[in-house]
PDB file of C-alpha atoms in Angstrom:
ATOM      1  CA  UNK K   1      -0.012   0.056  -0.062  1.00  0.00           C
ATOM      2  CA  UNK K   2       1.380   3.245  -1.027  1.00  0.00           C
ATOM      3  CA  UNK K   3       0.265   6.102   1.304  1.00  0.00           C
ATOM      4  CA  UNK K   4       0.824   9.701  -0.182  1.00  0.00           C
ATOM      5  CA  UNK K   5       0.042  12.616   2.239  1.00  0.00           C
ATOM      6  CA  UNK K   6       1.745  15.235   0.125  1.00  0.00           C
ATOM      7  CA  UNK K   7      -0.086  18.567   0.435  1.00  0.00           C
ATOM      8  CA  UNK K   8      -1.420  17.696   3.824  1.00  0.00           C
ATOM      9  CA  UNK K   9      -0.466  19.377   7.083  1.00  0.00           C
ATOM     10  CA  UNK K  10      -0.371  17.355  10.341  1.00  0.00           C
ATOM     11  CA  UNK K  11      -0.110  18.311  13.935  1.00  0.00           C
ATOM     12  CA  UNK K  12       0.963  15.665  16.468  1.00  0.00           C
ATOM     13  CA  UNK K  13       0.811  16.746  20.061  1.00  0.00           C
ATOM     14  CA  UNK K  14       3.373  15.559  22.551  1.00  0.00           C
ATOM     15  CA  UNK K  15       5.680  14.581  19.626  1.00  0.00           C
ATOM     16  CA  UNK K  16       9.166  15.449  20.822  1.00  0.00           C
ATOM     17  CA  UNK K  17       9.681  11.984  22.120  1.00  0.00           C
ATOM     18  CA  UNK K  18       8.264   8.365  22.307  1.00  0.00           C
ATOM     19  CA  UNK K  19       5.182   7.298  20.252  1.00  0.00           C
ATOM     20  CA  UNK K  20       4.441  10.963  19.347  1.00  0.00           C
ATOM     21  CA  UNK K  21       7.855  11.360  17.604  1.00  0.00           C
ATOM     22  CA  UNK K  22       7.397   8.075  15.817  1.00  0.00           C
ATOM     23  CA  UNK K  23       3.945   9.116  14.385  1.00  0.00           C
ATOM     24  CA  UNK K  24       5.489  12.384  13.293  1.00  0.00           C
ATOM     25  CA  UNK K  25       8.219  10.618  11.600  1.00  0.00           C
ATOM     26  CA  UNK K  26       5.753   8.337   9.886  1.00  0.00           C
ATOM     27  CA  UNK K  27       3.583  11.156   8.626  1.00  0.00           C
ATOM     28  CA  UNK K  28       6.519  13.076   7.332  1.00  0.00           C
ATOM     29  CA  UNK K  29       7.824  10.005   5.552  1.00  0.00           C
ATOM     30  CA  UNK K  30       4.532   9.723   3.869  1.00  0.00           C
ATOM     31  CA  UNK K  31       4.878  13.260   2.564  1.00  0.00           C
ATOM     32  CA  UNK K  32       2.904  15.356   5.098  1.00  0.00           C
ATOM     33  CA  UNK K  33       4.122  18.695   6.467  1.00  0.00           C
ATOM     34  CA  UNK K  34       4.469  17.809  10.073  1.00  0.00           C
ATOM     35  CA  UNK K  35       4.285  20.055  13.202  1.00  0.00           C
ATOM     36  CA  UNK K  36       6.228  18.694  16.099  1.00  0.00           C
ATOM     37  CA  UNK K  37       4.869  19.787  19.407  1.00  0.00           C
ATOM     38  CA  UNK K  38       5.766  19.892  23.063  1.00  0.00           C
ATOM     39  CA  UNK K  39       6.144  22.271  26.012  1.00  0.00           C
ATOM     40  CA  UNK K  40       9.922  22.344  26.018  1.00  0.00           C
ATOM     41  CA  UNK K  41      11.284  24.392  23.077  1.00  0.00           C
ATOM     42  CA  UNK K  42      14.655  22.795  23.348  1.00  0.00           C
ATOM     43  CA  UNK K  43      13.329  19.270  23.138  1.00  0.00           C
ATOM     44  CA  UNK K  44      11.112  20.187  20.194  1.00  0.00           C
ATOM     45  CA  UNK K  45      13.966  21.633  18.278  1.00  0.00           C
ATOM     46  CA  UNK K  46      16.015  18.579  19.088  1.00  0.00           C
ATOM     47  CA  UNK K  47      13.350  16.228  17.872  1.00  0.00           C
ATOM     48  CA  UNK K  48      12.834  18.282  14.654  1.00  0.00           C
ATOM     49  CA  UNK K  49      16.689  18.149  14.010  1.00  0.00           C
ATOM     50  CA  UNK K  50      16.653  14.291  14.605  1.00  0.00           C
ATOM     51  CA  UNK K  51      13.775  13.772  12.205  1.00  0.00           C
ATOM     52  CA  UNK K  52      15.200  15.873   9.451  1.00  0.00           C
ATOM     53  CA  UNK K  53      18.527  14.153   9.718  1.00  0.00           C
ATOM     54  CA  UNK K  54      16.676  10.869   9.252  1.00  0.00           C
ATOM     55  CA  UNK K  55      14.282  12.357   6.520  1.00  0.00           C
ATOM     56  CA  UNK K  56      16.323  15.073   4.639  1.00  0.00           C
ATOM     57  CA  UNK K  57      13.415  15.801   2.285  1.00  0.00           C
ATOM     58  CA  UNK K  58      10.840  15.965   4.968  1.00  0.00           C
ATOM     59  CA  UNK K  59       8.918  19.198   5.898  1.00  0.00           C
ATOM     60  CA  UNK K  60       9.091  19.002   9.617  1.00  0.00           C
ATOM     61  CA  UNK K  61       8.572  22.131  11.796  1.00  0.00           C
ATOM     62  CA  UNK K  62       8.927  22.963  15.518  1.00  0.00           C
ATOM     63  CA  UNK K  63       5.837  24.124  17.398  1.00  0.00           C
ATOM     64  CA  UNK K  64       6.523  24.659  21.101  1.00  0.00           C
ATOM     65  CA  UNK K  65       3.201  25.234  23.027  1.00  0.00           C
ATOM     66  CA  UNK K  66       1.640  23.786  26.058  1.00  0.00           C
ATOM     67  CA  UNK K  67      -1.783  22.510  24.768  1.00  0.00           C
ATOM     68  CA  UNK K  68      -3.049  21.830  28.180  1.00  0.00           C
ATOM     69  CA  UNK K  69      -3.737  25.525  28.639  1.00  0.00           C
ATOM     70  CA  UNK K  70      -5.806  27.941  26.744  1.00  0.00           C
ATOM     71  CA  UNK K  71      -2.836  30.313  26.315  1.00  0.00           C
ATOM     72  CA  UNK K  72      -0.839  27.454  24.810  1.00  0.00           C
ATOM     73  CA  UNK K  73      -3.638  26.557  22.460  1.00  0.00           C
ATOM     74  CA  UNK K  74      -3.780  30.273  21.384  1.00  0.00           C
ATOM     75  CA  UNK K  75      -0.088  30.207  20.646  1.00  0.00           C
ATOM     76  CA  UNK K  76      -0.458  27.102  18.647  1.00  0.00           C
ATOM     77  CA  UNK K  77      -3.321  28.337  16.549  1.00  0.00           C
ATOM     78  CA  UNK K  78      -1.693  31.643  15.890  1.00  0.00           C
ATOM     79  CA  UNK K  79       1.171  29.619  14.263  1.00  0.00           C
ATOM     80  CA  UNK K  80      -0.873  26.966  12.728  1.00  0.00           C
ATOM     81  CA  UNK K  81      -4.509  28.160  12.056  1.00  0.00           C
ATOM     82  CA  UNK K  82      -5.590  24.921  10.307  1.00  0.00           C
ATOM     83  CA  UNK K  83      -4.382  21.377   9.758  1.00  0.00           C
ATOM     84  CA  UNK K  84      -5.655  18.463   7.737  1.00  0.00           C
ATOM     85  CA  UNK K  85      -4.459  15.741  10.180  1.00  0.00           C
ATOM     86  CA  UNK K  86      -4.769  16.052  14.091  1.00  0.00           C
ATOM     87  CA  UNK K  87      -3.130  13.397  16.346  1.00  0.00           C
ATOM     88  CA  UNK K  88      -3.783  14.031  19.955  1.00  0.00           C
ATOM     89  CA  UNK K  89      -1.087  12.013  21.412  1.00  0.00           C
ATOM     90  CA  UNK K  90      -0.152  14.085  24.456  1.00  0.00           C
ATOM     91  CA  UNK K  91      -0.777  12.115  27.649  1.00  0.00           C
ATOM     92  CA  UNK K  92       0.508  11.560  31.222  1.00  0.00           C
ATOM     93  CA  UNK K  93       0.575   8.259  33.132  1.00  0.00           C
ATOM     94  CA  UNK K  94       1.942   6.855  36.330  1.00  0.00           C
ATOM     95  CA  UNK K  95       1.071   4.325  39.069  1.00  0.00           C
ATOM     96  CA  UNK K  96      -0.705   5.159  42.372  1.00  0.00           C
ATOM     97  CA  UNK K  97      -2.726   3.249  44.900  1.00  0.00           C
ATOM     98  CA  UNK K  98      -6.393   3.792  44.061  1.00  0.00           C
ATOM     99  CA  UNK K  99      -7.322   5.192  47.454  1.00  0.00           C
ATOM    100  CA  UNK K 100      -4.384   7.590  47.431  1.00  0.00           C
ATOM    101  CA  UNK K 101      -5.366   9.421  44.239  1.00  0.00           C
ATOM    102  CA  UNK K 102      -6.263  12.870  45.244  1.00  0.00           C
ATOM    103  CA  UNK K 103      -9.020  15.122  43.649  1.00  0.00           C
ATOM    104  CA  UNK K 104      -6.269  17.227  42.199  1.00  0.00           C
ATOM    105  CA  UNK K 105      -4.668  14.252  40.462  1.00  0.00           C
ATOM    106  CA  UNK K 106      -8.140  13.148  39.015  1.00  0.00           C
ATOM    107  CA  UNK K 107      -8.590  16.509  37.609  1.00  0.00           C
ATOM    108  CA  UNK K 108      -4.988  16.679  36.273  1.00  0.00           C
ATOM    109  CA  UNK K 109      -5.328  13.501  34.399  1.00  0.00           C
ATOM    110  CA  UNK K 110      -8.645  14.534  32.972  1.00  0.00           C
ATOM    111  CA  UNK K 111      -7.496  17.993  31.921  1.00  0.00           C
ATOM    112  CA  UNK K 112      -4.181  16.735  30.275  1.00  0.00           C
ATOM    113  CA  UNK K 113      -5.362  13.477  28.720  1.00  0.00           C
ATOM    114  CA  UNK K 114      -8.968  14.387  27.722  1.00  0.00           C
ATOM    115  CA  UNK K 115      -9.682  18.044  27.762  1.00  0.00           C
ATOM    116  CA  UNK K 116      -6.493  19.135  25.894  1.00  0.00           C
ATOM    117  CA  UNK K 117      -7.740  16.946  23.037  1.00  0.00           C
ATOM    118  CA  UNK K 118     -11.224  18.291  23.159  1.00  0.00           C
ATOM    119  CA  UNK K 119      -9.897  21.808  22.933  1.00  0.00           C
ATOM    120  CA  UNK K 120      -7.857  21.046  19.643  1.00  0.00           C
ATOM    121  CA  UNK K 121     -10.754  19.057  18.127  1.00  0.00           C
ATOM    122  CA  UNK K 122     -12.994  22.125  18.752  1.00  0.00           C
ATOM    123  CA  UNK K 123     -10.434  24.444  17.266  1.00  0.00           C
ATOM    124  CA  UNK K 124      -9.559  22.405  14.014  1.00  0.00           C
ATOM    125  CA  UNK K 125     -12.668  20.355  13.256  1.00  0.00           C
ATOM    126  CA  UNK K 126     -14.728  23.373  11.788  1.00  0.00           C
ATOM    127  CA  UNK K 127     -12.101  24.095   9.022  1.00  0.00           C
ATOM    128  CA  UNK K 128     -11.715  20.423   8.193  1.00  0.00           C
ATOM    129  CA  UNK K 129     -15.492  19.982   7.744  1.00  0.00           C
ATOM    130  CA  UNK K 130     -15.513  23.192   5.700  1.00  0.00           C
ATOM    131  CA  UNK K 131     -12.849  21.810   3.431  1.00  0.00           C
ATOM    132  CA  UNK K 132     -14.552  18.444   3.213  1.00  0.00           C
ATOM    133  CA  UNK K 133     -11.439  16.351   4.310  1.00  0.00           C
ATOM    134  CA  UNK K 134      -9.665  15.773   7.575  1.00  0.00           C
ATOM    135  CA  UNK K 135      -8.385  13.113   9.910  1.00  0.00           C
ATOM    136  CA  UNK K 136      -8.533  13.211  13.772  1.00  0.00           C
ATOM    137  CA  UNK K 137      -6.963  10.678  15.880  1.00  0.00           C
ATOM    138  CA  UNK K 138      -6.845  10.364  19.664  1.00  0.00           C
ATOM    139  CA  UNK K 139      -4.218   8.113  21.094  1.00  0.00           C
ATOM    140  CA  UNK K 140      -6.012   5.908  23.620  1.00  0.00           C
ATOM    141  CA  UNK K 141      -4.591   2.855  25.412  1.00  0.00           C
ATOM    142  CA  UNK K 142      -5.532  -0.760  26.432  1.00  0.00           C
ATOM    143  CA  UNK K 143      -5.988   0.774  29.812  1.00  0.00           C
ATOM    144  CA  UNK K 144      -9.194   2.319  28.538  1.00  0.00           C
ATOM    145  CA  UNK K 145     -10.732  -1.212  28.449  1.00  0.00           C
ATOM    146  CA  UNK K 146      -8.598  -3.224  30.893  1.00  0.00           C
ATOM    147  CA  UNK K 147      -8.482  -0.676  33.630  1.00  0.00           C
ATOM    148  CA  UNK K 148      -5.128  -1.312  35.600  1.00  0.00           C
ATOM    149  CA  UNK K 149      -5.494  -1.548  39.365  1.00  0.00           C
ATOM    150  CA  UNK K 150      -2.422   0.522  39.588  1.00  0.00           C
ATOM    151  CA  UNK K 151      -3.490   3.458  37.708  1.00  0.00           C
ATOM    152  CA  UNK K 152      -7.192   3.755  37.487  1.00  0.00           C
ATOM    153  CA  UNK K 153      -7.006   7.530  37.002  1.00  0.00           C
ATOM    154  CA  UNK K 154      -5.096   6.888  33.814  1.00  0.00           C
ATOM    155  CA  UNK K 155      -7.571   4.227  32.653  1.00  0.00           C
ATOM    156  CA  UNK K 156     -10.494   6.593  33.341  1.00  0.00           C
ATOM    157  CA  UNK K 157      -8.982   9.314  31.048  1.00  0.00           C
ATOM    158  CA  UNK K 158      -8.372   6.858  28.231  1.00  0.00           C
ATOM    159  CA  UNK K 159     -11.877   5.548  28.450  1.00  0.00           C
ATOM    160  CA  UNK K 160     -13.155   9.075  28.122  1.00  0.00           C
ATOM    161  CA  UNK K 161     -11.077   9.481  24.970  1.00  0.00           C
ATOM    162  CA  UNK K 162     -13.012   6.663  23.396  1.00  0.00           C
ATOM    163  CA  UNK K 163     -16.235   8.416  24.148  1.00  0.00           C
ATOM    164  CA  UNK K 164     -14.863  11.826  22.874  1.00  0.00           C
ATOM    165  CA  UNK K 165     -13.699  10.141  19.547  1.00  0.00           C
ATOM    166  CA  UNK K 166     -17.074   8.554  19.011  1.00  0.00           C
ATOM    167  CA  UNK K 167     -18.972  11.618  19.751  1.00  0.00           C
ATOM    168  CA  UNK K 168     -16.973  13.955  17.548  1.00  0.00           C
ATOM    169  CA  UNK K 169     -17.171  11.298  14.800  1.00  0.00           C
ATOM    170  CA  UNK K 170     -20.968  11.736  14.893  1.00  0.00           C
ATOM    171  CA  UNK K 171     -20.492  15.570  14.795  1.00  0.00           C
ATOM    172  CA  UNK K 172     -18.332  15.172  11.653  1.00  0.00           C
ATOM    173  CA  UNK K 173     -20.733  12.670   9.976  1.00  0.00           C
ATOM    174  CA  UNK K 174     -21.105  13.038   6.311  1.00  0.00           C
ATOM    175  CA  UNK K 175     -18.385  15.766   5.968  1.00  0.00           C
ATOM    176  CA  UNK K 176     -15.405  13.747   4.746  1.00  0.00           C
ATOM    177  CA  UNK K 177     -13.654  14.070   8.063  1.00  0.00           C
ATOM    178  CA  UNK K 178     -12.956  10.902  10.189  1.00  0.00           C
ATOM    179  CA  UNK K 179     -12.327  10.825  13.887  1.00  0.00           C
ATOM    180  CA  UNK K 180     -10.835   7.637  15.475  1.00  0.00           C
ATOM    181  CA  UNK K 181      -9.155   6.469  18.620  1.00  0.00           C
ATOM    182  CA  UNK K 182      -6.003   4.300  18.446  1.00  0.00           C
ATOM    183  CA  UNK K 183      -5.846   1.831  21.302  1.00  0.00           C
ATOM    184  CA  UNK K 184      -2.191   1.384  21.832  1.00  0.00           C
ATOM    185  CA  UNK K 185      -0.914  -1.575  23.931  1.00  0.00           C
ATOM    186  CA  UNK K 186       2.058  -1.668  26.239  1.00  0.00           C
ATOM    187  CA  UNK K 187       4.720   0.256  24.271  1.00  0.00           C
ATOM    188  CA  UNK K 188       8.478   0.544  24.593  1.00  0.00           C
ATOM    189  CA  UNK K 189       9.214   4.146  25.429  1.00  0.00           C
ATOM    190  CA  UNK K 190      11.567   5.973  27.871  1.00  0.00           C
ATOM    191  CA  UNK K 191       8.700   6.747  30.123  1.00  0.00           C
ATOM    192  CA  UNK K 192       7.444   3.150  30.129  1.00  0.00           C
ATOM    193  CA  UNK K 193      10.990   1.986  31.050  1.00  0.00           C
ATOM    194  CA  UNK K 194      10.748   4.175  34.090  1.00  0.00           C
ATOM    195  CA  UNK K 195       7.291   2.838  34.763  1.00  0.00           C
ATOM    196  CA  UNK K 196       8.349  -0.732  34.402  1.00  0.00           C
ATOM    197  CA  UNK K 197      11.161  -0.199  36.937  1.00  0.00           C
ATOM    198  CA  UNK K 198       8.542   1.236  39.389  1.00  0.00           C
ATOM    199  CA  UNK K 199       6.886  -2.374  39.427  1.00  0.00           C
ATOM    200  CA  UNK K 200       9.836  -4.745  39.087  1.00  0.00           C
ATOM    201  CA  UNK K 201      13.329  -5.135  40.497  1.00  0.00           C
ATOM    202  CA  UNK K 202      15.332  -2.051  39.705  1.00  0.00           C
ATOM    203  CA  UNK K 203      18.539  -4.101  39.525  1.00  0.00           C
ATOM    204  CA  UNK K 204      17.333  -6.345  36.568  1.00  0.00           C
ATOM    205  CA  UNK K 205      18.805  -5.698  33.201  1.00  0.00           C
ATOM    206  CA  UNK K 206      16.307  -4.246  30.773  1.00  0.00           C
ATOM    207  CA  UNK K 207      15.451  -7.280  28.804  1.00  0.00           C
ATOM    208  CA  UNK K 208      14.811  -9.300  31.911  1.00  0.00           C
ATOM    209  CA  UNK K 209      12.797  -6.393  33.622  1.00  0.00           C
ATOM    210  CA  UNK K 210      10.603  -6.206  30.503  1.00  0.00           C
ATOM    211  CA  UNK K 211       9.953  -9.891  30.522  1.00  0.00           C
ATOM    212  CA  UNK K 212       9.110  -9.777  34.208  1.00  0.00           C
ATOM    213  CA  UNK K 213       6.786  -6.865  33.752  1.00  0.00           C
ATOM    214  CA  UNK K 214       4.871  -8.564  30.962  1.00  0.00           C
ATOM    215  CA  UNK K 215       4.743 -11.868  32.939  1.00  0.00           C
ATOM    216  CA  UNK K 216       3.484 -10.188  36.043  1.00  0.00           C
ATOM    217  CA  UNK K 217       1.560  -7.168  35.046  1.00  0.00           C
ATOM    218  CA  UNK K 218       0.484  -7.750  31.254  1.00  0.00           C
ATOM    219  CA  UNK K 219       0.204 -11.529  31.052  1.00  0.00           C
ATOM    220  CA  UNK K 220      -2.611 -11.463  28.494  1.00  0.00           C
ATOM    221  CA  UNK K 221      -0.437  -9.884  25.867  1.00  0.00           C
ATOM    222  CA  UNK K 222      -0.303 -12.092  22.757  1.00  0.00           C
ATOM    223  CA  UNK K 223       2.895 -10.492  21.633  1.00  0.00           C
ATOM    224  CA  UNK K 224       4.485 -11.261  24.911  1.00  0.00           C
ATOM    225  CA  UNK K 225       6.755  -8.158  24.361  1.00  0.00           C
ATOM    226  CA  UNK K 226       6.417  -4.448  24.493  1.00  0.00           C
ATOM    227  CA  UNK K 227       5.260  -2.892  21.207  1.00  0.00           C
ATOM    228  CA  UNK K 228       7.716  -0.571  19.441  1.00  0.00           C
ATOM    229  CA  UNK K 229       6.563   2.965  18.758  1.00  0.00           C
ATOM    230  CA  UNK K 230       6.902   2.620  15.067  1.00  0.00           C
ATOM    231  CA  UNK K 231       4.254  -0.134  15.251  1.00  0.00           C
ATOM    232  CA  UNK K 232       1.808   2.327  16.687  1.00  0.00           C
ATOM    233  CA  UNK K 233       2.832   4.911  14.027  1.00  0.00           C
ATOM    234  CA  UNK K 234       2.117   2.495  11.215  1.00  0.00           C
ATOM    235  CA  UNK K 235      -1.537   2.424  12.134  1.00  0.00           C
ATOM    236  CA  UNK K 236      -1.659   6.196  12.634  1.00  0.00           C
ATOM    237  CA  UNK K 237      -0.278   6.817   9.194  1.00  0.00           C
ATOM    238  CA  UNK K 238      -2.869   4.438   7.622  1.00  0.00           C
ATOM    239  CA  UNK K 239      -5.801   6.151   9.445  1.00  0.00           C
ATOM    240  CA  UNK K 240      -4.313   9.518   8.262  1.00  0.00           C
ATOM    241  CA  UNK K 241      -4.483   8.333   4.700  1.00  0.00           C
ATOM    242  CA  UNK K 242      -7.191   8.537   1.857  1.00  0.00           C
ATOM    243  CA  UNK K 243      -7.332   4.683   1.966  1.00  0.00           C
ATOM    244  CA  UNK K 244      -8.953   4.920   5.476  1.00  0.00           C
ATOM    245  CA  UNK K 245     -11.853   7.037   4.383  1.00  0.00           C
ATOM    246  CA  UNK K 246     -14.399   4.506   5.596  1.00  0.00           C
ATOM    247  CA  UNK K 247     -13.057   4.080   8.945  1.00  0.00           C
ATOM    248  CA  UNK K 248     -14.545   6.552  11.555  1.00  0.00           C
ATOM    249  CA  UNK K 249     -15.951   6.546  15.000  1.00  0.00           C
ATOM    250  CA  UNK K 250     -13.798   3.498  15.621  1.00  0.00           C
ATOM    251  CA  UNK K 251     -11.499   2.393  18.481  1.00  0.00           C
ATOM    252  CA  UNK K 252      -8.822   0.641  16.424  1.00  0.00           C
ATOM    253  CA  UNK K 253      -6.431  -1.633  18.394  1.00  0.00           C
ATOM    254  CA  UNK K 254      -2.669  -1.710  18.155  1.00  0.00           C
ATOM    255  CA  UNK K 255      -2.409  -3.723  21.408  1.00  0.00           C
ATOM    256  CA  UNK K 256      -0.483  -6.818  20.555  1.00  0.00           C
ATOM    257  CA  UNK K 257      -3.598  -8.849  21.435  1.00  0.00           C
ATOM    258  CA  UNK K 258      -3.620  -7.420  24.978  1.00  0.00           C
ATOM    259  CA  UNK K 259      -7.385  -6.813  25.041  1.00  0.00           C
ATOM    260  CA  UNK K 260      -9.062 -10.225  25.294  1.00  0.00           C
ATOM    261  CA  UNK K 261     -11.835  -9.618  22.742  1.00  0.00           C
ATOM    262  CA  UNK K 262     -12.663 -10.688  19.231  1.00  0.00           C
ATOM    263  CA  UNK K 263     -14.184  -7.307  18.355  1.00  0.00           C
ATOM    264  CA  UNK K 264     -12.172  -3.923  18.056  1.00  0.00           C
TER     265      UNK K 264
END
């Protein structure tokens, strides 16, 4: 399948590292102009430099802004008034005993993982529908369906994203704009390495620690390994393509078979 996103502009939030950076690379490699976003201007510049070194012909631009705030969104919209592809990848996660999660933490997870995405959809969806084409993706998680006992506040926020995606897909019905969620399974990123070592022996070498984590905490994975960010990106690039025109309102799984279900 040849995916050509030439002439399209994409924004990937939280894309200075991890899954977001892999998605940005995949979209740029398919020909899209891609805005790399994060709060730290230095990290954003470094990510853009890395991507342009890997893809010399790519059109990748830095866009430092904190999309969890209205001021940050205003800064972003001033620099990028419209996009064809929006990937809401930004998210926070961490483990905490259920009864120790404060009201403040519940609000923080909702505001960062859900409300930031809603804000950007509200901002960009009208121009997409006016133009008759657009792709919106919200990066969710297996934790949206299989709520982890050690981070139910994170699971709650990702479940909410599934509802947000389905609802806005209905808002965009018949316009040529698709809205989907991508259910990412346990994925190998720097942040996940830190998380793994919160739950297993810190003295274990990484390969052993990863196996122990999967055995104890994610035993239902059919891959029996962490997913690589590029594997998530492959699905996101497809969903951003013209070939995915009939997929909308969906929760598409890239979970390594983690969710024990025969339906998406």
